[in-house]
mmCIF file of C-alpha atoms and ligand atoms in Angstrom:
data_model
loop_
_atom_site.group_PDB
_atom_site.id
_atom_site.type_symbol
_atom_site.label_atom_id
_atom_site.label_comp_id
_atom_site.label_asym_id
_atom_site.label_seq_id
_atom_site.Cartn_x
_atom_site.Cartn_y
_atom_site.Cartn_z
ATOM 1 C CA UNK A 1 91.225 94.305 115.764
ATOM 2 C CA UNK A 2 94.002 92.203 116.950
ATOM 3 C CA UNK A 3 97.049 93.735 115.029
ATOM 4 C CA UNK A 4 99.541 90.647 115.035
ATOM 5 C CA UNK A 5 96.641 88.502 113.959
ATOM 6 C CA UNK A 6 95.180 90.608 111.088
ATOM 7 C CA UNK A 7 97.986 92.564 109.746
ATOM 8 C CA UNK A 8 99.275 91.527 106.822
ATOM 9 C CA UNK A 9 100.232 92.882 103.062
ATOM 10 C CA UNK A 10 98.056 91.488 100.022
ATOM 11 C CA UNK A 11 99.477 87.969 99.331
ATOM 12 C CA UNK A 12 100.855 86.483 96.165
ATOM 13 C CA UNK A 13 102.127 87.991 93.099
ATOM 14 C CA UNK A 14 98.703 88.980 91.779
ATOM 15 C CA UNK A 15 97.169 92.346 90.443
ATOM 16 C CA UNK A 16 96.386 93.123 93.762
ATOM 17 C CA UNK A 17 99.283 91.965 95.730
ATOM 18 C CA UNK A 18 101.858 93.764 97.997
ATOM 19 C CA UNK A 19 104.452 92.256 95.728
ATOM 20 C CA UNK A 20 103.248 94.055 92.494
ATOM 21 C CA UNK A 21 102.133 97.512 94.254
ATOM 22 C CA UNK A 22 105.366 98.219 96.350
ATOM 23 C CA UNK A 23 107.100 100.588 93.738
ATOM 24 C CA UNK A 24 106.731 103.348 96.330
ATOM 25 C CA UNK A 25 108.772 101.607 99.166
ATOM 26 C CA UNK A 26 111.255 100.067 96.943
ATOM 27 C CA UNK A 27 111.316 104.257 95.883
ATOM 28 C CA UNK A 28 112.434 104.625 99.599
ATOM 29 C CA UNK A 29 114.592 101.729 99.816
ATOM 30 C CA UNK A 30 116.741 103.065 96.539
ATOM 31 C CA UNK A 31 117.176 106.680 98.484
ATOM 32 C CA UNK A 32 117.998 105.446 101.259
ATOM 33 C CA UNK A 33 120.890 103.046 99.951
ATOM 34 C CA UNK A 34 123.448 105.380 100.101
ATOM 35 C CA UNK A 35 122.811 105.548 103.860
ATOM 36 C CA UNK A 36 122.473 101.281 103.960
ATOM 37 C CA UNK A 37 126.381 101.002 101.883
ATOM 38 C CA UNK A 38 127.975 103.584 104.617
ATOM 39 C CA UNK A 39 127.021 101.891 107.467
ATOM 40 C CA UNK A 40 127.672 98.374 106.038
ATOM 41 C CA UNK A 41 131.126 99.528 105.314
ATOM 42 C CA UNK A 42 131.456 100.838 108.821
ATOM 43 C CA UNK A 43 130.314 97.758 110.095
ATOM 44 C CA UNK A 44 132.816 95.711 108.009
ATOM 45 C CA UNK A 45 136.101 97.514 108.770
ATOM 46 C CA UNK A 46 134.937 98.052 112.477
ATOM 47 C CA UNK A 47 138.342 96.325 114.527
ATOM 48 C CA UNK A 48 135.574 94.247 116.472
ATOM 49 C CA UNK A 49 134.634 92.323 113.629
ATOM 50 C CA UNK A 50 137.907 92.069 111.737
ATOM 51 C CA UNK A 51 138.210 88.441 113.125
ATOM 52 C CA UNK A 52 134.268 87.446 112.190
ATOM 53 C CA UNK A 53 133.654 84.899 109.540
ATOM 54 C CA UNK A 54 130.112 85.268 110.093
ATOM 55 C CA UNK A 55 127.515 88.255 109.976
ATOM 56 C CA UNK A 56 124.248 87.903 110.840
ATOM 57 C CA UNK A 57 121.698 90.348 109.417
ATOM 58 C CA UNK A 58 118.259 90.811 109.878
ATOM 59 C CA UNK A 59 115.191 92.590 107.906
ATOM 60 C CA UNK A 60 112.463 93.616 110.276
ATOM 61 C CA UNK A 61 109.065 93.475 108.453
ATOM 62 C CA UNK A 62 110.202 91.775 105.030
ATOM 63 C CA UNK A 63 106.782 91.425 103.639
ATOM 64 C CA UNK A 64 106.216 89.318 100.411
ATOM 65 C CA UNK A 65 107.690 91.724 98.107
ATOM 66 C CA UNK A 66 110.887 91.751 95.938
ATOM 67 C CA UNK A 67 112.152 94.814 98.230
ATOM 68 C CA UNK A 68 113.238 92.712 101.068
ATOM 69 C CA UNK A 69 116.033 90.612 98.411
ATOM 70 C CA UNK A 70 117.087 93.620 96.598
ATOM 71 C CA UNK A 71 117.915 95.170 99.868
ATOM 72 C CA UNK A 72 119.562 91.799 100.871
ATOM 73 C CA UNK A 73 121.448 91.759 97.606
ATOM 74 C CA UNK A 74 122.999 95.439 97.991
ATOM 75 C CA UNK A 75 124.179 94.119 101.219
ATOM 76 C CA UNK A 76 126.012 91.228 99.832
ATOM 77 C CA UNK A 77 127.452 93.021 97.139
ATOM 78 C CA UNK A 78 128.540 96.099 99.204
ATOM 79 C CA UNK A 79 130.134 93.362 101.552
ATOM 80 C CA UNK A 80 132.168 91.466 99.004
ATOM 81 C CA UNK A 81 133.698 94.585 97.449
ATOM 82 C CA UNK A 82 134.727 95.770 101.096
ATOM 83 C CA UNK A 83 136.275 92.417 101.651
ATOM 84 C CA UNK A 84 138.030 92.190 97.900
ATOM 85 C CA UNK A 85 139.853 96.075 98.908
ATOM 86 C CA UNK A 86 140.636 94.480 102.332
ATOM 87 C CA UNK A 87 142.289 91.637 101.089
ATOM 88 C CA UNK A 88 140.145 89.413 103.323
ATOM 89 C CA UNK A 89 138.139 86.137 102.821
ATOM 90 C CA UNK A 90 134.386 86.758 102.155
ATOM 91 C CA UNK A 91 132.313 86.680 105.016
ATOM 92 C CA UNK A 92 129.203 84.168 105.226
ATOM 93 C CA UNK A 93 125.933 85.843 105.752
ATOM 94 C CA UNK A 94 123.256 84.493 107.781
ATOM 95 C CA UNK A 95 119.969 86.390 106.821
ATOM 96 C CA UNK A 96 116.957 86.533 108.560
ATOM 97 C CA UNK A 97 113.382 87.901 107.140
ATOM 98 C CA UNK A 98 110.996 88.570 109.760
ATOM 99 C CA UNK A 99 107.326 89.576 109.667
ATOM 100 C CA UNK A 100 104.140 88.793 111.456
ATOM 101 C CA UNK A 101 103.052 85.322 111.212
ATOM 102 C CA UNK A 102 100.098 85.901 108.972
ATOM 103 C CA UNK A 103 102.877 87.027 105.977
ATOM 104 C CA UNK A 104 103.247 85.524 102.928
ATOM 105 C CA UNK A 105 106.789 84.348 102.952
ATOM 106 C CA UNK A 106 106.290 81.592 100.315
ATOM 107 C CA UNK A 107 106.253 84.480 97.854
ATOM 108 C CA UNK A 108 109.534 85.572 98.928
ATOM 109 C CA UNK A 109 111.191 81.792 99.646
ATOM 110 C CA UNK A 110 109.668 80.750 95.567
ATOM 111 C CA UNK A 111 112.457 83.721 94.187
ATOM 112 C CA UNK A 112 115.204 82.026 96.188
ATOM 113 C CA UNK A 113 116.669 79.853 93.766
ATOM 114 C CA UNK A 114 116.765 83.085 91.215
ATOM 115 C CA UNK A 115 118.009 85.126 93.940
ATOM 116 C CA UNK A 116 120.789 82.728 94.900
ATOM 117 C CA UNK A 117 121.800 82.169 90.670
ATOM 118 C CA UNK A 118 121.833 85.956 90.235
ATOM 119 C CA UNK A 119 123.810 86.528 93.072
ATOM 120 C CA UNK A 120 126.524 83.990 91.720
ATOM 121 C CA UNK A 121 126.242 85.510 88.794
ATOM 122 C CA UNK A 122 127.125 88.980 89.749
ATOM 123 C CA UNK A 123 130.229 87.997 91.380
ATOM 124 C CA UNK A 124 131.504 84.297 92.256
ATOM 125 C CA UNK A 125 133.851 85.631 95.282
ATOM 126 C CA UNK A 126 131.416 86.299 97.642
ATOM 127 C CA UNK A 127 130.737 84.568 100.562
ATOM 128 C CA UNK A 128 127.687 81.966 100.919
ATOM 129 C CA UNK A 129 124.503 83.420 101.867
ATOM 130 C CA UNK A 130 122.081 81.722 103.819
ATOM 131 C CA UNK A 131 118.628 82.978 104.360
ATOM 132 C CA UNK A 132 115.703 81.674 106.758
ATOM 133 C CA UNK A 133 112.805 83.451 107.892
ATOM 134 C CA UNK A 134 111.218 84.140 111.723
ATOM 135 C CA UNK A 135 107.768 84.813 112.302
ATOM 136 C CA UNK A 136 107.047 87.190 115.212
ATOM 137 C CA UNK A 137 106.222 90.092 116.246
ATOM 138 C CA UNK A 138 109.239 92.466 115.900
ATOM 139 C CA UNK A 139 108.245 94.525 119.183
ATOM 140 C CA UNK A 140 109.192 91.029 121.196
ATOM 141 C CA UNK A 141 112.144 89.122 121.520
ATOM 142 C CA UNK A 142 113.029 87.441 118.040
ATOM 143 C CA UNK A 143 116.455 86.069 118.001
ATOM 144 C CA UNK A 144 119.034 84.309 120.495
ATOM 145 C CA UNK A 145 121.205 86.975 122.720
ATOM 146 C CA UNK A 146 124.082 88.807 121.267
ATOM 147 C CA UNK A 147 123.397 86.911 117.720
ATOM 148 C CA UNK A 148 122.862 89.898 115.130
ATOM 149 C CA UNK A 149 125.333 91.803 113.630
ATOM 150 C CA UNK A 150 123.179 94.300 111.343
ATOM 151 C CA UNK A 151 119.152 95.133 111.675
ATOM 152 C CA UNK A 152 117.481 96.561 108.742
ATOM 153 C CA UNK A 153 114.040 97.777 108.692
ATOM 154 C CA UNK A 154 112.060 99.938 106.154
ATOM 155 C CA UNK A 155 108.413 101.152 106.050
ATOM 156 C CA UNK A 156 107.470 98.810 109.010
ATOM 157 C CA UNK A 157 108.476 100.374 112.295
ATOM 158 C CA UNK A 158 105.251 103.153 111.974
ATOM 159 C CA UNK A 159 102.949 100.038 112.599
ATOM 160 C CA UNK A 160 101.697 99.773 116.190
ATOM 161 C CA UNK A 161 101.583 96.744 117.769
ATOM 162 C CA UNK A 162 97.592 97.418 118.532
ATOM 163 C CA UNK A 163 95.460 100.429 118.380
ATOM 164 C CA UNK A 164 95.918 102.111 121.639
ATOM 165 C CA UNK A 165 93.391 100.834 124.345
ATOM 166 C CA UNK A 166 92.602 104.857 124.900
ATOM 167 C CA UNK A 167 90.698 105.047 121.895
ATOM 168 C CA UNK A 168 87.629 103.237 123.470
ATOM 169 C CA UNK A 169 85.982 104.762 126.950
ATOM 170 C CA UNK A 170 85.265 102.568 130.034
ATOM 171 C CA UNK A 171 82.030 102.201 128.970
ATOM 172 C CA UNK A 172 82.665 101.192 125.455
ATOM 173 C CA UNK A 173 82.349 103.989 123.377
ATOM 174 C CA UNK A 174 84.379 105.179 120.750
ATOM 175 C CA UNK A 175 86.494 108.367 121.270
ATOM 176 C CA UNK A 176 87.800 109.034 117.791
ATOM 177 C CA UNK A 177 84.227 109.555 116.327
ATOM 178 C CA UNK A 178 84.352 109.965 112.701
ATOM 179 C CA UNK A 179 87.978 109.766 112.317
ATOM 180 C CA UNK A 180 90.344 106.679 111.802
ATOM 181 C CA UNK A 181 93.711 108.582 112.450
ATOM 182 C CA UNK A 182 95.019 111.286 114.180
ATOM 183 C CA UNK A 183 93.021 113.734 112.611
ATOM 184 C CA UNK A 184 92.595 117.476 112.665
ATOM 185 C CA UNK A 185 89.112 116.993 114.976
ATOM 186 C CA UNK A 186 90.865 113.856 117.000
ATOM 187 C CA UNK A 187 90.861 115.258 120.901
ATOM 188 C CA UNK A 188 94.268 115.501 123.102
ATOM 189 C CA UNK A 189 93.451 112.367 124.887
ATOM 190 C CA UNK A 190 93.405 110.041 121.583
ATOM 191 C CA UNK A 191 96.562 112.015 120.058
ATOM 192 C CA UNK A 192 98.234 111.388 123.766
ATOM 193 C CA UNK A 193 97.371 107.731 123.265
ATOM 194 C CA UNK A 194 98.535 107.095 120.043
ATOM 195 C CA UNK A 195 101.877 108.954 121.108
ATOM 196 C CA UNK A 196 102.023 106.711 124.590
ATOM 197 C CA UNK A 197 101.524 103.363 122.329
ATOM 198 C CA UNK A 198 104.624 104.808 119.826
ATOM 199 C CA UNK A 199 106.743 105.308 122.839
ATOM 200 C CA UNK A 200 105.733 101.959 124.232
ATOM 201 C CA UNK A 201 106.324 99.928 121.132
ATOM 202 C CA UNK A 202 109.573 101.326 119.411
ATOM 203 C CA UNK A 203 111.304 101.094 123.360
ATOM 204 C CA UNK A 204 109.818 97.409 123.474
ATOM 205 C CA UNK A 205 111.675 97.037 119.785
ATOM 206 C CA UNK A 206 114.948 99.041 120.768
ATOM 207 C CA UNK A 207 115.065 96.690 124.059
ATOM 208 C CA UNK A 208 114.369 93.561 122.295
ATOM 209 C CA UNK A 209 117.371 94.564 119.815
ATOM 210 C CA UNK A 210 119.369 95.795 122.329
ATOM 211 C CA UNK A 211 119.803 91.872 123.823
ATOM 212 C CA UNK A 212 119.971 90.214 120.461
ATOM 213 C CA UNK A 213 122.512 92.863 118.581
ATOM 214 C CA UNK A 214 126.289 92.205 119.474
ATOM 215 C CA UNK A 215 127.937 95.305 120.879
ATOM 216 C CA UNK A 216 129.265 97.445 117.934
ATOM 217 C CA UNK A 217 126.549 96.102 115.641
ATOM 218 C CA UNK A 218 124.654 98.421 113.522
ATOM 219 C CA UNK A 219 120.899 99.118 112.491
ATOM 220 C CA UNK A 220 119.567 101.325 109.642
ATOM 221 C CA UNK A 221 115.534 101.920 109.902
ATOM 222 C CA UNK A 222 113.337 103.645 108.092
ATOM 223 C CA UNK A 223 109.807 104.741 108.666
ATOM 224 C CA UNK A 224 107.314 107.658 107.931
ATOM 225 C CA UNK A 225 107.311 110.437 110.275
ATOM 226 C CA UNK A 226 106.247 113.858 110.206
ATOM 227 C CA UNK A 227 108.243 117.480 110.409
ATOM 228 C CA UNK A 228 106.040 119.174 112.617
ATOM 229 C CA UNK A 229 105.410 118.499 116.568
ATOM 230 C CA UNK A 230 101.988 118.343 116.150
ATOM 231 C CA UNK A 231 100.347 114.523 115.456
ATOM 232 C CA UNK A 232 97.232 115.937 113.859
ATOM 233 C CA UNK A 233 99.506 117.430 110.791
ATOM 234 C CA UNK A 234 98.168 116.637 107.406
ATOM 235 C CA UNK A 235 101.625 115.179 106.778
ATOM 236 C CA UNK A 236 101.847 111.645 106.383
ATOM 237 C CA UNK A 237 97.975 111.467 107.784
ATOM 238 C CA UNK A 238 96.497 112.234 104.656
ATOM 239 C CA UNK A 239 96.375 108.930 103.351
ATOM 240 C CA UNK A 240 94.401 107.852 105.761
ATOM 241 C CA UNK A 241 92.042 110.900 105.693
ATOM 242 C CA UNK A 242 91.871 109.993 102.060
ATOM 243 C CA UNK A 243 90.631 106.614 103.536
ATOM 244 C CA UNK A 244 88.247 107.654 105.828
ATOM 245 C CA UNK A 245 86.366 110.127 103.379
ATOM 246 C CA UNK A 246 86.022 107.041 100.971
ATOM 247 C CA UNK A 247 84.409 105.206 104.234
ATOM 248 C CA UNK A 248 82.231 108.255 104.459
ATOM 249 C CA UNK A 249 80.893 108.274 100.943
ATOM 250 C CA UNK A 250 80.248 104.709 101.430
ATOM 251 C CA UNK A 251 78.045 105.405 104.546
ATOM 252 C CA UNK A 252 76.145 108.301 103.121
ATOM 253 C CA UNK A 253 75.562 105.508 100.060
ATOM 254 C CA UNK A 254 74.277 103.017 102.803
ATOM 255 C CA UNK A 255 76.804 100.583 102.135
ATOM 256 C CA UNK A 256 78.347 100.491 105.667
ATOM 257 C CA UNK A 257 77.499 102.019 108.988
ATOM 258 C CA UNK A 258 78.707 105.283 110.407
ATOM 259 C CA UNK A 259 79.243 103.603 113.663
ATOM 260 C CA UNK A 260 81.537 101.131 111.652
ATOM 261 C CA UNK A 261 83.572 104.123 111.054
ATOM 262 C CA UNK A 262 83.585 105.075 114.727
ATOM 263 C CA UNK A 263 85.028 101.960 115.849
ATOM 264 C CA UNK A 264 87.804 101.663 113.338
ATOM 265 C CA UNK A 265 91.257 103.181 114.367
ATOM 266 C CA UNK A 266 94.573 102.417 112.073
ATOM 267 C CA UNK A 267 97.379 101.076 114.406
ATOM 268 C CA UNK A 268 99.481 103.675 112.394
ATOM 269 C CA UNK A 269 101.756 106.401 113.986
ATOM 270 C CA UNK A 270 103.812 109.010 112.093
ATOM 271 C CA UNK A 271 106.767 110.569 115.058
ATOM 272 C CA UNK A 272 108.735 113.443 114.562
ATOM 273 C CA UNK A 273 112.579 113.455 114.883
ATOM 274 C CA UNK A 274 112.374 114.586 118.376
ATOM 275 C CA UNK A 275 109.940 112.151 119.555
ATOM 276 C CA UNK A 276 112.399 109.026 118.081
ATOM 277 C CA UNK A 277 115.279 110.667 119.505
ATOM 278 C CA UNK A 278 113.750 111.186 122.796
ATOM 279 C CA UNK A 279 113.148 107.173 123.219
ATOM 280 C CA UNK A 280 116.580 106.149 121.710
ATOM 281 C CA UNK A 281 117.843 108.359 124.734
ATOM 282 C CA UNK A 282 115.727 107.086 127.286
ATOM 283 C CA UNK A 283 116.157 103.891 126.308
ATOM 284 C CA UNK A 284 119.749 104.090 126.296
ATOM 285 C CA UNK A 285 121.271 100.832 124.728
ATOM 286 C CA UNK A 286 122.079 102.345 121.260
ATOM 287 C CA UNK A 287 124.096 105.479 119.770
ATOM 288 C CA UNK A 288 122.232 107.390 117.542
ATOM 289 C CA UNK A 289 124.492 108.298 114.624
ATOM 290 C CA UNK A 290 122.174 109.482 111.919
ATOM 291 C CA UNK A 291 118.634 111.006 111.716
ATOM 292 C CA UNK A 292 117.675 112.662 108.219
ATOM 293 C CA UNK A 293 114.332 112.944 106.796
ATOM 294 C CA UNK A 294 113.477 112.610 103.377
ATOM 295 C CA UNK A 295 110.444 113.321 101.008
ATOM 296 C CA UNK A 296 108.819 111.229 98.541
ATOM 297 C CA UNK A 297 105.786 111.946 95.940
ATOM 298 C CA UNK A 298 102.737 109.746 96.685
ATOM 299 C CA UNK A 299 103.406 108.539 92.700
ATOM 300 C CA UNK A 300 106.883 107.359 93.796
ATOM 301 C CA UNK A 301 108.598 110.540 91.942
ATOM 302 C CA UNK A 302 111.094 112.015 94.040
ATOM 303 C CA UNK A 303 111.238 115.583 92.140
ATOM 304 C CA UNK A 304 107.916 117.385 91.542
ATOM 305 C CA UNK A 305 105.524 117.429 88.769
ATOM 306 C CA UNK A 306 104.665 119.796 86.533
ATOM 307 C CA UNK A 307 101.654 120.106 83.874
ATOM 308 C CA UNK A 308 99.593 117.210 84.526
ATOM 309 C CA UNK A 309 96.562 117.322 83.884
ATOM 310 C CA UNK A 310 93.453 115.618 85.492
ATOM 311 C CA UNK A 311 93.585 112.810 83.074
ATOM 312 C CA UNK A 312 97.167 112.236 84.836
ATOM 313 C CA UNK A 313 95.847 112.809 87.897
ATOM 314 C CA UNK A 314 93.539 109.970 87.826
ATOM 315 C CA UNK A 315 95.987 107.738 86.282
ATOM 316 C CA UNK A 316 98.107 108.365 89.110
ATOM 317 C CA UNK A 317 95.113 108.225 92.012
ATOM 318 C CA UNK A 318 94.986 104.349 90.370
ATOM 319 C CA UNK A 319 98.413 103.911 91.148
ATOM 320 C CA UNK A 320 98.112 105.339 94.413
ATOM 321 C CA UNK A 321 94.806 103.446 95.258
ATOM 322 C CA UNK A 322 96.459 100.047 94.351
ATOM 323 C CA UNK A 323 99.474 100.451 96.969
ATOM 324 C CA UNK A 324 97.169 101.653 99.604
ATOM 325 C CA UNK A 325 94.761 98.916 99.354
ATOM 326 C CA UNK A 326 97.990 96.143 99.187
ATOM 327 C CA UNK A 327 99.037 97.813 102.498
ATOM 328 C CA UNK A 328 95.596 98.517 103.910
ATOM 329 C CA UNK A 329 93.009 96.039 103.068
ATOM 330 C CA UNK A 330 93.607 92.921 105.592
ATOM 331 C CA UNK A 331 92.673 95.891 108.469
ATOM 332 C CA UNK A 332 90.008 97.154 106.439
ATOM 333 C CA UNK A 333 88.129 94.150 105.536
ATOM 334 C CA UNK A 334 88.240 92.287 108.815
ATOM 335 C CA UNK A 335 86.355 95.317 110.000
ATOM 336 C CA UNK A 336 84.013 96.267 107.466
ATOM 337 C CA UNK A 337 84.090 92.777 105.267
ATOM 338 C CA UNK A 338 85.218 91.669 102.445
ATOM 339 C CA UNK A 339 82.391 92.484 99.758
ATOM 340 C CA UNK A 340 82.485 95.961 100.431
ATOM 341 C CA UNK A 341 86.143 96.667 99.571
ATOM 342 C CA UNK A 342 86.342 97.021 95.531
ATOM 343 C CA UNK A 343 83.604 99.886 95.951
ATOM 344 C CA UNK A 344 85.461 101.097 98.687
ATOM 345 C CA UNK A 345 88.537 101.856 96.671
ATOM 346 C CA UNK A 346 86.707 103.036 93.544
ATOM 347 C CA UNK A 347 85.534 105.668 95.643
ATOM 348 C CA UNK A 348 89.348 106.012 97.350
ATOM 349 C CA UNK A 349 90.495 106.716 93.564
ATOM 350 C CA UNK A 350 88.089 109.318 92.941
ATOM 351 C CA UNK A 351 89.008 110.939 96.387
ATOM 352 C CA UNK A 352 92.767 110.547 95.657
ATOM 353 C CA UNK A 353 92.405 112.030 92.163
ATOM 354 C CA UNK A 354 90.275 115.088 93.475
ATOM 355 C CA UNK A 355 93.293 116.036 95.875
ATOM 356 C CA UNK A 356 96.072 115.730 93.147
ATOM 357 C CA UNK A 357 93.989 118.321 91.390
ATOM 358 C CA UNK A 358 94.609 120.392 94.197
ATOM 359 C CA UNK A 359 98.189 119.791 95.549
ATOM 360 C CA UNK A 360 101.016 117.438 95.406
ATOM 361 C CA UNK A 361 101.166 115.304 98.043
ATOM 362 C CA UNK A 362 104.357 113.317 99.248
ATOM 363 C CA UNK A 363 105.309 111.452 102.249
ATOM 364 C CA UNK A 364 107.953 112.342 104.887
ATOM 365 C CA UNK A 365 110.155 109.759 105.955
ATOM 366 C CA UNK A 366 112.911 109.271 108.792
ATOM 367 C CA UNK A 367 116.032 107.549 108.540
ATOM 368 C CA UNK A 368 117.731 106.488 111.286
ATOM 369 C CA UNK A 369 121.147 104.835 111.815
ATOM 370 C CA UNK A 370 122.162 102.943 115.200
ATOM 371 C CA UNK A 371 125.254 101.469 116.829
ATOM 372 C CA UNK A 372 124.791 99.326 119.806
ATOM 373 C CA UNK A 373 126.741 100.417 122.891
HETATM 374 C C1 SAM B 401 104.436 98.183 104.021
HETATM 375 S S1 SAM B 401 105.415 96.716 104.799
HETATM 376 C C2 SAM B 401 107.020 96.988 103.848
HETATM 377 C C3 SAM B 401 107.751 95.678 103.413
HETATM 378 C C4 SAM B 401 109.258 96.064 103.284
HETATM 379 N N1 SAM B 401 110.381 96.193 104.509
HETATM 380 C C5 SAM B 401 109.345 97.411 102.330
HETATM 381 O O1 SAM B 401 109.789 97.973 102.572
HETATM 382 O O2 SAM B 401 108.887 96.916 100.755
HETATM 383 C C6 SAM B 401 105.414 96.702 106.376
HETATM 384 C C7 SAM B 401 105.570 95.489 106.960
HETATM 385 O O3 SAM B 401 105.994 95.584 108.243
HETATM 386 C C8 SAM B 401 105.038 94.006 108.819
HETATM 387 N N2 SAM B 401 105.063 94.430 110.119
HETATM 388 C C9 SAM B 401 103.936 95.416 110.944
HETATM 389 N N3 SAM B 401 104.186 95.415 112.094
HETATM 390 C C10 SAM B 401 104.928 94.301 112.126
HETATM 391 C C11 SAM B 401 105.797 93.712 113.560
HETATM 392 N N4 SAM B 401 105.183 94.157 114.999
HETATM 393 N N5 SAM B 401 106.686 92.742 113.470
HETATM 394 C C12 SAM B 401 107.012 92.295 112.307
HETATM 395 N N6 SAM B 401 106.179 92.667 110.907
HETATM 396 C C13 SAM B 401 105.560 93.891 111.324
HETATM 397 C C14 SAM B 401 103.973 94.361 107.956
HETATM 398 O O4 SAM B 401 103.267 92.868 108.232
HETATM 399 C C15 SAM B 401 104.293 94.401 106.432
HETATM 400 O O5 SAM B 401 104.397 93.264 105.958
#
């Protein structure tokens, strides 16, 4: 799979779209808002930027849902309030939305008129906000040197730039047979290949941003992660485990070949806090100011659910399966074919409901804040 040509969240605003199935990611953004606000306030108060009239902000991995503009709106309001308090002219903002070229930017652009209306209704005293887009991979350079003050990225940096090359032997044999991610039965060599790919990618991300972000500029990055040292722990691999079980059901029923599963791997890695910290230290361009973990239920609830029946669990499984489909269908259908997707996700619902009858699955995420040296 060539990730940059294949990967995109489901387009448009229909029932299967990412726009209609991204409330989990929205809930994560809401949990991170206090950190975002604090970081933006620090930036606006920073002496280095007191003379600035324009702030340049980038949202990396913006996708096509309302989530990105909700982050921008929160940033604009925070800056407006800060400028009011400092009796300072409202700052003008240039906002760049970035994602891979296959992303459906138009779905966001269509909502821009109402976004600007809403912004003006909320507070007429904010500076102008100019929104543009930059298609491309955030593992490469996206902006001119020293042009960006603030970087935001949520639930995007766990996607690798490619499926690690070490997952196929020299003879072309798949080495992660029967798995599509780092599973309990995955070999150490495959697990290491995933880790090396993440190190390479996250380091390239920091290198590119180090050219683009102005000294003193900030970043707030949220990505899925894990608490333990063991990358094959269930935490955060379980979503792919449910897909893999559904794929195996499909193979058993003759809809797809076992060999197709052997040769498919997700370009995904959930790092530990220590791994992320090491890469930031080694790359050396940013000071790490915060590294926190947060937890959220698969059904977007931040607290535990009690006394749920198997009927509730089926309903929750349908909800989970819709957002898993919205984020993974492009990768799965390019490998297994679009015609089998409905049947695959029907089995996925059943597998997730079974899991819910046994446990309360959660995502663990890492929130990182950085200052450019
Ligand atoms: C799950 S979505 C998150 C979207 C949004 N930030 C949110 O929180 O709702 C992840 C996005 O990251 C994008 N992405 C993945 N790898 C990328 C890369 N190398 N460069 C730019 N965007 C990337 C995907 O295309 C996808 O739109």
